[in-house]
Amino acid sequence: MQNIKNYIEQNKQRFLDELFELLRFPSISADPKYKEDVAKTAAFVAEKLKGAGADNVEICPTAGHPIVYGEKIVDPSRPTVLVYGHYDVQPPDPLELWKTPPFEPTVRDGKIYARGACDDKGQFYMHVKAFELMLQTDGLPCNIKFMIEGEEEVGSDNLGVFVSENKERLKADVVLISDTSMISLESPSLETGLRGLSYVEVEVEGPNRDLHSGVYGGAVANPAIILAKMIASLHDENNHITIPGFYDDVVMLTDEERQALNKAPFDIEEYKEDLGIEDVWGEKGYTTLERTGIRPTLEVNGIWGGYTGEGAKTVLPSKASAKISMRLVPNQNSNKITEIFKNHFVKIAPKTVKVSVRPHHGGEPVVTPTDSTAYRAASKAIEESFGKAPIPTRGGGSIPIVALFEEELGIKTVLMGFGLDSDNLHSPNEKYDIANYIKGIETIPLFHKYFNELS
């Protein structure tokens, strides 16, 4: 441990400078106009992997954005860890809400503010620096393979093809991912499950053109009003989702499991204060921790229609649209949920409008075992680094490729994240604490040490 701490202390500023350089790339995978920037980011990641000591580093083209691969095989008889991360980021909009430019990393109060700081550039880059550290100090206890993709924020559409075509190259004993959160540095935790995802876009179409709201209002159905009513009907008075069959496959936790989940430190007043809300909202009969970890949800991610520019324009819009995401829990299936949503949404539409539902992407929920060698290694690493054993938690987000890795490669995943739920992921002013970044670099080598010893 002292060797680890010494190396970090000697190289801390360089570790930060390299991360800042990575964060300056606007690697927005959702917007085609940033394709060149995404490619430049992949080249930077490949360069840094080589510089850290990785062999066979390659920028692998896909039908979309490239995947960066690299490896270090120190001894074929030792266990192999496949490190996954993503270098693409969410769009930074709305830009006016950022206190400092999203692609110019700025440190305030010990926190790095930039798009991708936590999700996932800061977190995957910890592994690159921890890899360098191990090679430069006590040596590498495990074989390591890196697979860093550029399409996670748009559904990882091409990752499945890459994994399927490279099963031998990606052969490993476990996948290690830092794209999740922990409770805090004072209360470290390990996520033992993630929700799945069904993401759709809906459109309600009325008249064949925008109409004068005085001439036609009250006589022709307004798609924006119809859409609002349809969306409102998707939850009942208890905030229970009303789509028939939506809960059919949901696995219910036992009372003991729910009690264990709610033992995680959580201050509801701090939670509300941090978000600037008067009260929480959600499905009746469940706590906030349960609503965000073990229960499925349906959320509107965006809604638009008609005139939204400056001033007034009295129109009855021809169309209105919304983007809707549904977070899923074991044993729900994303394709099934997408289909029943589509059928239901079309069915509840009045005859005065036409409705279309377009699926975007999805992924399956996962639960990771807590009795595996890899989980025990992660737990021991955190306990040594933080001075206390981690609390097992359930994550509310989705990483669809975790289920893919299990299906295609036959291996489980360890979710060892160092971000915080308050890091403004997907929001303006995304941040990542420098302390968390450094703590990750300190802890990751211990995972490899214990995984090798326990395997």
CSV table of C-alpha atoms in Angstrom, one decimal:
chain,number,residue,atom,x,y,z
A,1,MET,CA,0.0,0.0,0.0
A,2,GLN,CA,2.8,2.4,0.8
A,3,ASN,CA,4.3,1.9,-2.7
A,4,ILE,CA,0.9,2.7,-4.2
A,5,LYS,CA,0.6,5.9,-2.1
A,6,ASN,CA,4.1,7.0,-2.8
A,7,TYR,CA,3.7,6.6,-6.6
A,8,ILE,CA,0.4,8.5,-6.6
A,9,GLU,CA,1.8,11.3,-4.6
A,10,GLN,CA,4.8,11.7,-7.0
A,11,ASN,CA,2.5,11.6,-10.0
A,12,LYS,CA,-0.7,13.2,-8.8
A,13,GLN,CA,-0.5,16.4,-10.8
A,14,ARG,CA,0.3,14.5,-14.0
A,15,PHE,CA,-2.6,12.1,-13.4
A,16,LEU,CA,-4.9,15.2,-13.2
A,17,ASP,CA,-3.3,17.0,-16.2
A,18,GLU,CA,-3.9,13.9,-18.4
A,19,LEU,CA,-7.5,13.6,-17.3
A,20,PHE,CA,-8.0,17.3,-18.0
A,21,GLU,CA,-6.7,16.8,-21.5
A,22,LEU,CA,-9.1,13.9,-22.0
A,23,LEU,CA,-12.0,16.0,-20.7
A,24,ARG,CA,-11.3,18.7,-23.3
A,25,PHE,CA,-12.4,16.4,-26.2
A,26,PRO,CA,-16.2,17.0,-26.9
A,27,SER,CA,-16.7,13.3,-27.6
A,28,ILE,CA,-20.5,13.5,-27.9
A,29,SER,CA,-21.6,10.2,-29.5
A,30,ALA,CA,-25.2,11.2,-30.0
A,31,ASP,CA,-24.5,14.1,-32.4
A,32,PRO,CA,-22.9,13.2,-35.8
A,33,LYS,CA,-21.2,16.6,-36.1
A,34,TYR,CA,-18.8,15.5,-33.3
A,35,LYS,CA,-17.7,12.3,-35.1
A,36,GLU,CA,-14.2,13.7,-35.7
A,37,ASP,CA,-13.9,14.7,-32.0
A,38,VAL,CA,-15.0,11.2,-31.0
A,39,ALA,CA,-12.3,9.7,-33.2
A,40,LYS,CA,-9.7,12.0,-31.8
A,41,THR,CA,-10.7,10.9,-28.3
A,42,ALA,CA,-10.2,7.3,-29.2
A,43,ALA,CA,-6.8,8.1,-30.5
A,44,PHE,CA,-5.9,9.9,-27.3
A,45,VAL,CA,-7.1,6.9,-25.2
A,46,ALA,CA,-5.0,4.5,-27.4
A,47,GLU,CA,-1.9,6.7,-27.0
A,48,LYS,CA,-2.3,6.8,-23.2
A,49,LEU,CA,-2.8,3.0,-23.0
A,50,LYS,CA,0.4,2.5,-24.9
A,51,GLY,CA,2.2,5.0,-22.7
A,52,ALA,CA,1.0,3.2,-19.6
A,53,GLY,CA,2.5,0.0,-20.9
A,54,ALA,CA,-0.3,-1.9,-22.7
A,55,ASP,CA,0.5,-4.2,-25.6
A,56,ASN,CA,-1.4,-4.8,-28.8
A,57,VAL,CA,-3.2,-1.5,-28.5
A,58,GLU,CA,-5.7,-1.1,-31.4
A,59,ILE,CA,-8.4,1.4,-32.4
A,60,CYS,CA,-11.0,-1.0,-33.7
A,61,PRO,CA,-13.5,0.5,-36.2
A,62,THR,CA,-17.2,-0.4,-35.9
A,63,ALA,CA,-20.2,0.7,-37.9
A,64,GLY,CA,-20.4,3.6,-35.5
A,65,HIS,CA,-17.6,5.0,-33.2
A,66,PRO,CA,-14.4,3.0,-32.6
A,67,ILE,CA,-13.5,0.8,-29.7
A,68,VAL,CA,-10.1,1.0,-28.1
A,69,TYR,CA,-8.5,-2.3,-27.1
A,70,GLY,CA,-5.2,-3.0,-25.3
A,71,GLU,CA,-3.8,-5.8,-23.1
A,72,LYS,CA,-1.0,-6.9,-20.9
A,73,ILE,CA,-0.5,-10.7,-20.5
A,74,VAL,CA,2.1,-11.2,-17.8
A,75,ASP,CA,1.4,-14.9,-17.2
A,76,PRO,CA,-1.2,-17.0,-19.0
A,77,SER,CA,-1.6,-19.1,-15.8
A,78,ARG,CA,-2.8,-16.0,-13.8
A,79,PRO,CA,-6.4,-14.7,-13.9
A,80,THR,CA,-7.4,-12.2,-16.5
A,81,VAL,CA,-9.4,-9.0,-15.8
A,82,LEU,CA,-11.3,-7.3,-18.6
A,83,VAL,CA,-11.6,-3.6,-17.9
A,84,TYR,CA,-14.6,-1.9,-19.6
A,85,GLY,CA,-15.2,1.8,-19.8
A,86,HIS,CA,-16.5,4.4,-22.3
A,87,TYR,CA,-15.0,7.6,-23.6
A,88,ASP,CA,-18.1,9.1,-25.1
A,89,VAL,CA,-20.2,11.6,-23.2
A,90,GLN,CA,-23.7,13.0,-23.0
A,91,PRO,CA,-24.5,16.3,-24.8
A,92,PRO,CA,-23.9,19.2,-22.5
A,93,ASP,CA,-27.2,21.0,-23.1
A,94,PRO,CA,-28.5,23.3,-21.8
A,95,LEU,CA,-25.3,25.2,-22.0
A,96,GLU,CA,-26.5,28.3,-20.3
A,97,LEU,CA,-26.8,26.4,-17.0
A,98,TRP,CA,-23.1,25.6,-16.9
A,99,LYS,CA,-21.1,27.8,-14.6
A,100,THR,CA,-17.9,27.1,-16.6
A,101,PRO,CA,-17.6,25.7,-20.1
A,102,PRO,CA,-18.4,21.9,-20.2
A,103,PHE,CA,-15.3,21.0,-22.1
A,104,GLU,CA,-12.9,23.2,-20.2
A,105,PRO,CA,-12.3,21.3,-17.0
A,106,THR,CA,-12.3,23.6,-14.0
A,107,VAL,CA,-11.5,22.8,-10.3
A,108,ARG,CA,-13.7,24.3,-7.7
A,109,ASP,CA,-13.6,23.2,-4.0
A,110,GLY,CA,-11.6,20.1,-4.9
A,111,LYS,CA,-14.0,19.0,-7.6
A,112,ILE,CA,-13.4,18.7,-11.3
A,113,TYR,CA,-16.3,20.3,-13.3
A,114,ALA,CA,-16.6,19.1,-16.9
A,115,ARG,CA,-18.8,16.9,-19.1
A,116,GLY,CA,-17.6,13.3,-18.7
A,117,ALA,CA,-15.7,14.1,-15.5
A,118,CYS,CA,-17.4,11.2,-13.7
A,119,ASP,CA,-19.4,9.5,-16.5
A,120,ASP,CA,-17.1,7.9,-17.5
A,121,LYS,CA,-13.8,9.5,-18.5
A,122,GLY,CA,-12.7,10.1,-14.9
A,123,GLN,CA,-13.7,6.7,-13.8
A,124,PHE,CA,-12.2,4.6,-16.7
A,125,TYR,CA,-9.0,6.7,-16.7
A,126,MET,CA,-8.4,5.6,-13.1
A,127,HIS,CA,-7.8,2.1,-14.5
A,128,VAL,CA,-5.3,3.4,-17.0
A,129,LYS,CA,-3.3,5.1,-14.3
A,130,ALA,CA,-3.7,2.2,-11.8
A,131,PHE,CA,-2.4,-0.1,-14.6
A,132,GLU,CA,0.7,2.2,-15.1
A,133,LEU,CA,1.2,2.3,-11.3
A,134,MET,CA,1.2,-1.5,-11.0
A,135,LEU,CA,3.7,-1.9,-13.8
A,136,GLN,CA,6.0,0.8,-12.3
A,137,THR,CA,5.9,-0.5,-8.7
A,138,ASP,CA,5.2,-4.0,-7.5
A,139,GLY,CA,4.4,-5.5,-10.9
A,140,LEU,CA,1.1,-6.6,-12.4
A,141,PRO,CA,-0.5,-9.5,-10.4
A,142,CYS,CA,-3.2,-10.2,-13.1
A,143,ASN,CA,-3.4,-10.2,-16.8
A,144,ILE,CA,-5.4,-7.1,-17.9
A,145,LYS,CA,-7.4,-6.4,-21.1
A,146,PHE,CA,-8.9,-3.0,-21.8
A,147,MET,CA,-12.0,-2.4,-23.9
A,148,ILE,CA,-13.0,1.3,-24.0
A,149,GLU,CA,-15.9,2.1,-26.3
A,150,GLY,CA,-17.4,5.2,-27.8
A,151,GLU,CA,-21.1,4.5,-27.9
A,152,GLU,CA,-22.3,3.7,-24.4
A,153,GLU,CA,-24.4,6.9,-24.2
A,154,VAL,CA,-26.3,5.9,-27.4
A,155,GLY,CA,-26.9,2.3,-26.4
A,156,SER,CA,-23.7,0.5,-27.4
A,157,ASP,CA,-25.3,-0.7,-30.6
A,158,ASN,CA,-22.0,-2.0,-32.1
A,159,LEU,CA,-20.4,-3.4,-29.0
A,160,GLY,CA,-22.4,-6.6,-29.3
A,161,VAL,CA,-21.0,-7.3,-32.7
A,162,PHE,CA,-17.5,-6.5,-31.6
A,163,VAL,CA,-17.8,-8.8,-28.6
A,164,SER,CA,-19.3,-11.6,-30.6
A,165,GLU,CA,-16.5,-11.4,-33.2
A,166,ASN,CA,-13.7,-11.2,-30.7
A,167,LYS,CA,-14.6,-13.8,-28.0
A,168,GLU,CA,-11.1,-15.3,-27.9
A,169,ARG,CA,-9.4,-11.9,-27.7
A,170,LEU,CA,-11.7,-10.8,-24.9
A,171,LYS,CA,-11.5,-14.1,-23.0
A,172,ALA,CA,-11.2,-13.3,-19.3
A,173,ASP,CA,-12.3,-14.3,-15.8
A,174,VAL,CA,-14.2,-11.2,-14.8
A,175,VAL,CA,-15.2,-7.8,-16.2
A,176,LEU,CA,-14.3,-4.8,-14.0
A,177,ILE,CA,-16.3,-1.7,-14.5
A,178,SER,CA,-16.1,1.7,-12.8
A,179,ASP,CA,-19.2,3.5,-14.3
A,180,THR,CA,-21.3,3.5,-11.1
A,181,SER,CA,-21.4,5.3,-7.8
A,182,MET,CA,-20.7,4.7,-4.1
A,183,ILE,CA,-22.5,6.2,-1.2
A,184,SER,CA,-19.5,8.4,-0.1
A,185,LEU,CA,-15.9,8.2,0.8
A,186,GLU,CA,-17.0,7.9,4.4
A,187,SER,CA,-19.4,5.1,3.5
A,188,PRO,CA,-17.9,3.1,0.6
A,189,SER,CA,-20.2,0.8,-1.2
A,190,LEU,CA,-20.3,-1.8,-4.1
A,191,GLU,CA,-23.3,-2.0,-6.4
A,192,THR,CA,-24.6,-5.5,-6.8
A,193,GLY,CA,-27.2,-4.8,-9.5
A,194,LEU,CA,-28.3,-2.5,-12.2
A,195,ARG,CA,-31.7,-1.7,-13.8
A,196,GLY,CA,-32.4,-2.4,-17.4
A,197,LEU,CA,-33.7,0.1,-19.9
A,198,SER,CA,-36.3,0.5,-22.6
A,199,TYR,CA,-36.0,3.9,-24.4
A,200,VAL,CA,-38.7,5.0,-26.9
A,201,GLU,CA,-39.7,8.2,-28.8
A,202,VAL,CA,-43.4,8.8,-29.3
A,203,GLU,CA,-45.2,11.2,-31.7
A,204,VAL,CA,-48.8,12.3,-31.8
A,205,GLU,CA,-50.0,13.8,-35.1
A,206,GLY,CA,-53.2,15.7,-35.6
A,207,PRO,CA,-54.0,18.1,-38.5
A,208,ASN,CA,-51.7,18.1,-41.6
A,209,ARG,CA,-50.2,21.5,-40.7
A,210,ASP,CA,-50.0,23.9,-37.8
A,211,LEU,CA,-53.3,25.8,-37.4
A,212,HIS,CA,-54.4,29.2,-36.2
A,213,SER,CA,-55.4,28.5,-32.5
A,214,GLY,CA,-58.3,31.0,-32.8
A,215,VAL,CA,-59.8,29.8,-36.0
A,216,TYR,CA,-59.4,26.0,-35.2
A,217,GLY,CA,-59.0,25.9,-31.4
A,218,GLY,CA,-61.8,23.9,-29.7
A,219,ALA,CA,-62.8,22.2,-33.0
A,220,VAL,CA,-59.6,20.2,-33.8
A,221,ALA,CA,-57.7,18.0,-31.4
A,222,ASN,CA,-54.5,19.6,-30.2
A,223,PRO,CA,-51.6,16.9,-30.3
A,224,ALA,CA,-49.8,18.6,-27.4
A,225,ILE,CA,-52.8,18.4,-25.1
A,226,ILE,CA,-53.5,14.8,-26.3
A,227,LEU,CA,-49.9,13.8,-25.7
A,228,ALA,CA,-49.9,15.3,-22.2
A,229,LYS,CA,-53.1,13.5,-21.3
A,230,MET,CA,-51.8,10.2,-22.6
A,231,ILE,CA,-48.5,10.5,-20.7
A,232,ALA,CA,-50.4,11.6,-17.5
A,233,SER,CA,-52.5,8.4,-17.7
A,234,LEU,CA,-49.4,6.2,-17.5
A,235,HIS,CA,-49.3,6.6,-13.7
A,236,ASP,CA,-52.2,6.2,-11.3
A,237,GLU,CA,-52.8,8.1,-8.1
A,238,ASN,CA,-50.2,5.9,-6.3
A,239,ASN,CA,-47.6,6.6,-9.0
A,240,HIS,CA,-48.0,3.0,-10.1
A,241,ILE,CA,-47.4,2.4,-13.8
A,242,THR,CA,-50.8,1.6,-15.5
A,243,ILE,CA,-49.6,-0.3,-18.6
A,244,PRO,CA,-51.2,-3.8,-18.5
A,245,GLY,CA,-48.5,-6.5,-17.9
A,246,PHE,CA,-45.8,-4.0,-17.0
A,247,TYR,CA,-45.1,-5.6,-13.6
A,248,ASP,CA,-45.8,-9.2,-14.6
A,249,ASP,CA,-42.1,-10.4,-14.5
A,250,VAL,CA,-40.9,-8.1,-11.7
A,251,VAL,CA,-38.9,-10.1,-9.0
A,252,MET,CA,-40.0,-9.0,-5.6
A,253,LEU,CA,-37.4,-8.8,-2.8
A,254,THR,CA,-38.1,-10.4,0.5
A,255,ASP,CA,-38.7,-8.3,3.6
A,256,GLU,CA,-35.2,-9.2,4.8
A,257,GLU,CA,-33.7,-8.1,1.5
A,258,ARG,CA,-35.6,-4.8,1.6
A,259,GLN,CA,-34.5,-4.2,5.2
A,260,ALA,CA,-30.9,-4.8,4.2
A,261,LEU,CA,-31.1,-2.4,1.3
A,262,ASN,CA,-32.5,0.3,3.6
A,263,LYS,CA,-29.6,0.0,6.0
A,264,ALA,CA,-27.5,2.1,3.7
A,265,PRO,CA,-26.8,5.6,5.1
A,266,PHE,CA,-29.4,8.0,3.7
A,267,ASP,CA,-30.6,11.4,4.9
A,268,ILE,CA,-33.9,12.3,3.3
A,269,GLU,CA,-33.5,16.0,4.3
A,270,GLU,CA,-30.1,16.3,2.8
A,271,TYR,CA,-31.4,14.6,-0.3
A,272,LYS,CA,-34.2,17.1,-0.7
A,273,GLU,CA,-31.9,20.1,0.1
A,274,ASP,CA,-29.4,19.0,-2.5
A,275,LEU,CA,-32.1,18.8,-5.2
A,276,GLY,CA,-33.9,21.9,-4.1
A,277,ILE,CA,-37.2,20.1,-3.7
A,278,GLU,CA,-39.9,20.3,-1.0
A,279,ASP,CA,-40.7,16.6,-1.0
A,280,VAL,CA,-39.8,13.3,-2.8
A,281,TRP,CA,-42.2,11.6,-5.2
A,282,GLY,CA,-42.7,8.0,-6.2
A,283,GLU,CA,-44.5,4.7,-6.1
A,284,LYS,CA,-46.5,4.4,-2.9
A,285,GLY,CA,-45.3,1.8,-0.4
A,286,TYR,CA,-41.6,2.1,-1.2
A,287,THR,CA,-38.7,4.1,0.2
A,288,THR,CA,-36.5,6.4,-1.9
A,289,LEU,CA,-33.7,3.8,-1.9
A,290,GLU,CA,-36.2,1.2,-3.1
A,291,ARG,CA,-37.7,3.4,-5.8
A,292,THR,CA,-34.3,4.1,-7.3
A,293,GLY,CA,-32.9,0.6,-7.0
A,294,ILE,CA,-35.4,-2.3,-7.0
A,295,ARG,CA,-38.5,-0.8,-8.6
A,296,PRO,CA,-39.2,-0.2,-12.3
A,297,THR,CA,-39.9,3.3,-13.5
A,298,LEU,CA,-41.3,5.3,-16.4
A,299,GLU,CA,-40.0,8.8,-17.0
A,300,VAL,CA,-40.4,11.5,-19.6
A,301,ASN,CA,-36.9,12.6,-20.7
A,302,GLY,CA,-38.1,15.3,-23.1
A,303,ILE,CA,-41.3,16.7,-24.5
A,304,TRP,CA,-42.0,19.2,-27.3
A,305,GLY,CA,-44.4,20.5,-29.9
A,306,GLY,CA,-45.7,23.7,-31.4
A,307,TYR,CA,-44.0,27.0,-31.0
A,308,THR,CA,-41.2,27.3,-28.4
A,309,GLY,CA,-39.3,30.4,-29.6
A,310,GLU,CA,-39.3,33.9,-28.2
A,311,GLY,CA,-42.5,35.8,-27.8
A,312,ALA,CA,-45.9,34.5,-28.8
A,313,LYS,CA,-47.3,32.6,-31.8
A,314,THR,CA,-50.8,31.4,-31.5
A,315,VAL,CA,-50.7,28.0,-33.2
A,316,LEU,CA,-52.4,24.7,-32.7
A,317,PRO,CA,-49.5,22.4,-33.5
A,318,SER,CA,-49.6,19.6,-36.1
A,319,LYS,CA,-47.4,17.3,-34.0
A,320,ALA,CA,-46.1,16.8,-30.5
A,321,SER,CA,-43.4,14.3,-29.3
A,322,ALA,CA,-41.7,13.0,-26.3
A,323,LYS,CA,-38.8,10.7,-25.3
A,324,ILE,CA,-39.7,8.2,-22.6
A,325,SER,CA,-37.4,5.9,-20.7
A,326,MET,CA,-38.4,2.9,-18.6
A,327,ARG,CA,-35.9,1.5,-16.0
A,328,LEU,CA,-36.4,-2.2,-15.5
A,329,VAL,CA,-35.6,-4.7,-12.8
A,330,PRO,CA,-35.1,-8.5,-12.8
A,331,ASN,CA,-36.7,-10.4,-14.6
A,332,GLN,CA,-38.2,-7.8,-16.9
A,333,ASN,CA,-37.1,-7.9,-20.6
A,334,SER,CA,-36.5,-4.7,-22.5
A,335,ASN,CA,-37.9,-6.0,-25.8
A,336,LYS,CA,-41.1,-7.2,-24.1
A,337,ILE,CA,-41.5,-4.0,-22.2
A,338,THR,CA,-41.0,-1.9,-25.4
A,339,GLU,CA,-43.6,-3.9,-27.2
A,340,ILE,CA,-46.3,-3.7,-24.4
A,341,PHE,CA,-45.6,0.0,-24.1
A,342,LYS,CA,-46.1,0.5,-27.8
A,343,ASN,CA,-49.3,-1.5,-27.9
A,344,HIS,CA,-50.7,0.3,-24.9
A,345,PHE,CA,-49.8,3.8,-26.1
A,346,VAL,CA,-51.3,3.2,-29.5
A,347,LYS,CA,-54.4,1.7,-27.9
A,348,ILE,CA,-55.1,4.7,-25.6
A,349,ALA,CA,-54.8,7.2,-28.4
A,350,PRO,CA,-58.2,8.9,-29.4
A,351,LYS,CA,-59.3,8.6,-33.0
A,352,THR,CA,-58.7,12.3,-33.5
A,353,VAL,CA,-54.9,11.7,-33.7
A,354,LYS,CA,-52.4,9.3,-35.1
A,355,VAL,CA,-49.6,7.9,-32.9
A,356,SER,CA,-46.3,6.3,-33.6
A,357,VAL,CA,-43.8,4.8,-31.2
A,358,ARG,CA,-40.1,4.4,-32.2
A,359,PRO,CA,-37.8,2.4,-30.1
A,360,HIS,CA,-34.3,3.8,-29.5
A,361,HIS,CA,-32.3,1.4,-27.4
A,362,GLY,CA,-32.5,-0.9,-24.4
A,363,GLY,CA,-30.7,-3.3,-22.1
A,364,GLU,CA,-31.4,-5.9,-19.5
A,365,PRO,CA,-31.3,-5.7,-15.7
A,366,VAL,CA,-28.5,-7.5,-13.9
A,367,VAL,CA,-27.7,-8.7,-10.4
A,368,THR,CA,-24.1,-9.5,-9.7
A,369,PRO,CA,-23.1,-12.2,-7.2
A,370,THR,CA,-21.8,-11.2,-3.8
A,371,ASP,CA,-20.2,-14.5,-3.1
A,372,SER,CA,-17.8,-14.6,-6.1
A,373,THR,CA,-14.1,-14.4,-6.0
A,374,ALA,CA,-14.1,-11.1,-7.8
A,375,TYR,CA,-16.7,-9.5,-5.5
A,376,ARG,CA,-14.7,-10.7,-2.4
A,377,ALA,CA,-11.5,-9.2,-4.0
A,378,ALA,CA,-13.3,-5.9,-4.6
A,379,SER,CA,-14.6,-5.9,-1.0
A,380,LYS,CA,-11.2,-6.6,0.5
A,381,ALA,CA,-9.6,-3.9,-1.7
A,382,ILE,CA,-12.1,-1.3,-0.6
A,383,GLU,CA,-11.8,-2.3,3.0
A,384,GLU,CA,-8.0,-1.9,2.9
A,385,SER,CA,-8.1,1.4,1.1
A,386,PHE,CA,-11.0,3.0,2.9
A,387,GLY,CA,-10.6,1.3,6.3
A,388,LYS,CA,-14.1,-0.2,6.3
A,389,ALA,CA,-16.0,-2.8,4.4
A,390,PRO,CA,-18.2,-1.7,1.6
A,391,ILE,CA,-22.0,-1.7,1.8
A,392,PRO,CA,-23.7,-3.6,-1.0
A,393,THR,CA,-26.2,-1.4,-2.8
A,394,ARG,CA,-28.5,-1.6,-5.9
A,395,GLY,CA,-27.8,1.0,-8.7
A,396,GLY,CA,-30.6,2.8,-10.4
A,397,GLY,CA,-28.9,3.4,-13.7
A,398,SER,CA,-28.3,1.0,-16.6
A,399,ILE,CA,-25.2,-0.5,-18.2
A,400,PRO,CA,-26.8,-2.7,-20.9
A,401,ILE,CA,-23.5,-4.4,-21.8
A,402,VAL,CA,-23.2,-6.1,-18.4
A,403,ALA,CA,-25.9,-8.6,-19.5
A,404,LEU,CA,-24.2,-8.8,-22.9
A,405,PHE,CA,-20.9,-9.8,-21.4
A,406,GLU,CA,-22.5,-12.6,-19.4
A,407,GLU,CA,-24.4,-13.9,-22.5
A,408,GLU,CA,-21.5,-13.6,-25.0
A,409,LEU,CA,-18.4,-14.2,-22.8
A,410,GLY,CA,-19.9,-16.2,-20.0
A,411,ILE,CA,-18.4,-14.0,-17.3
A,412,LYS,CA,-19.7,-11.9,-14.5
A,413,THR,CA,-19.0,-8.3,-13.7
A,414,VAL,CA,-17.9,-6.4,-10.7
A,415,LEU,CA,-19.2,-2.8,-10.4
A,416,MET,CA,-16.6,-0.9,-8.5
A,417,GLY,CA,-17.6,2.7,-9.0
A,418,PHE,CA,-16.1,5.8,-7.3
A,419,GLY,CA,-18.6,8.4,-8.4
A,420,LEU,CA,-21.4,10.0,-6.3
A,421,ASP,CA,-25.1,10.2,-7.1
A,422,SER,CA,-24.7,14.0,-6.6
A,423,ASP,CA,-22.1,14.3,-9.4
A,424,ASN,CA,-24.7,15.7,-11.8
A,425,LEU,CA,-24.5,12.9,-14.4
A,426,HIS,CA,-26.2,13.8,-17.6
A,427,SER,CA,-26.8,17.3,-16.2
A,428,PRO,CA,-25.1,20.7,-16.4
A,429,ASN,CA,-22.1,21.1,-14.1
A,430,GLU,CA,-21.2,17.5,-14.0
A,431,LYS,CA,-18.3,17.0,-11.5
A,432,TYR,CA,-16.0,14.4,-10.0
A,433,ASP,CA,-14.1,14.9,-6.8
A,434,ILE,CA,-10.4,14.8,-7.1
A,435,ALA,CA,-10.3,12.8,-3.8
A,436,ASN,CA,-12.5,10.1,-5.5
A,437,TYR,CA,-10.4,10.0,-8.6
A,438,ILE,CA,-7.2,9.5,-6.5
A,439,LYS,CA,-8.9,7.0,-4.2
A,440,GLY,CA,-9.9,4.9,-7.2
A,441,ILE,CA,-6.3,4.8,-8.5
A,442,GLU,CA,-5.3,3.7,-5.0
A,443,THR,CA,-7.9,1.0,-4.7
A,444,ILE,CA,-7.9,-0.6,-8.1
A,445,PRO,CA,-4.4,-2.2,-7.8
A,446,LEU,CA,-5.6,-3.8,-4.5
A,447,PHE,CA,-8.4,-5.4,-6.4
A,448,HIS,CA,-6.0,-7.0,-8.8
A,449,LYS,CA,-3.8,-8.1,-5.9
A,450,TYR,CA,-6.6,-9.9,-4.1
A,451,PHE,CA,-8.2,-11.3,-7.2
A,452,ASN,CA,-5.0,-13.0,-8.1
A,453,GLU,CA,-4.5,-14.3,-4.5
A,454,LEU,CA,-8.1,-15.5,-4.1
A,455,SER,CA,-8.4,-17.1,-7.6
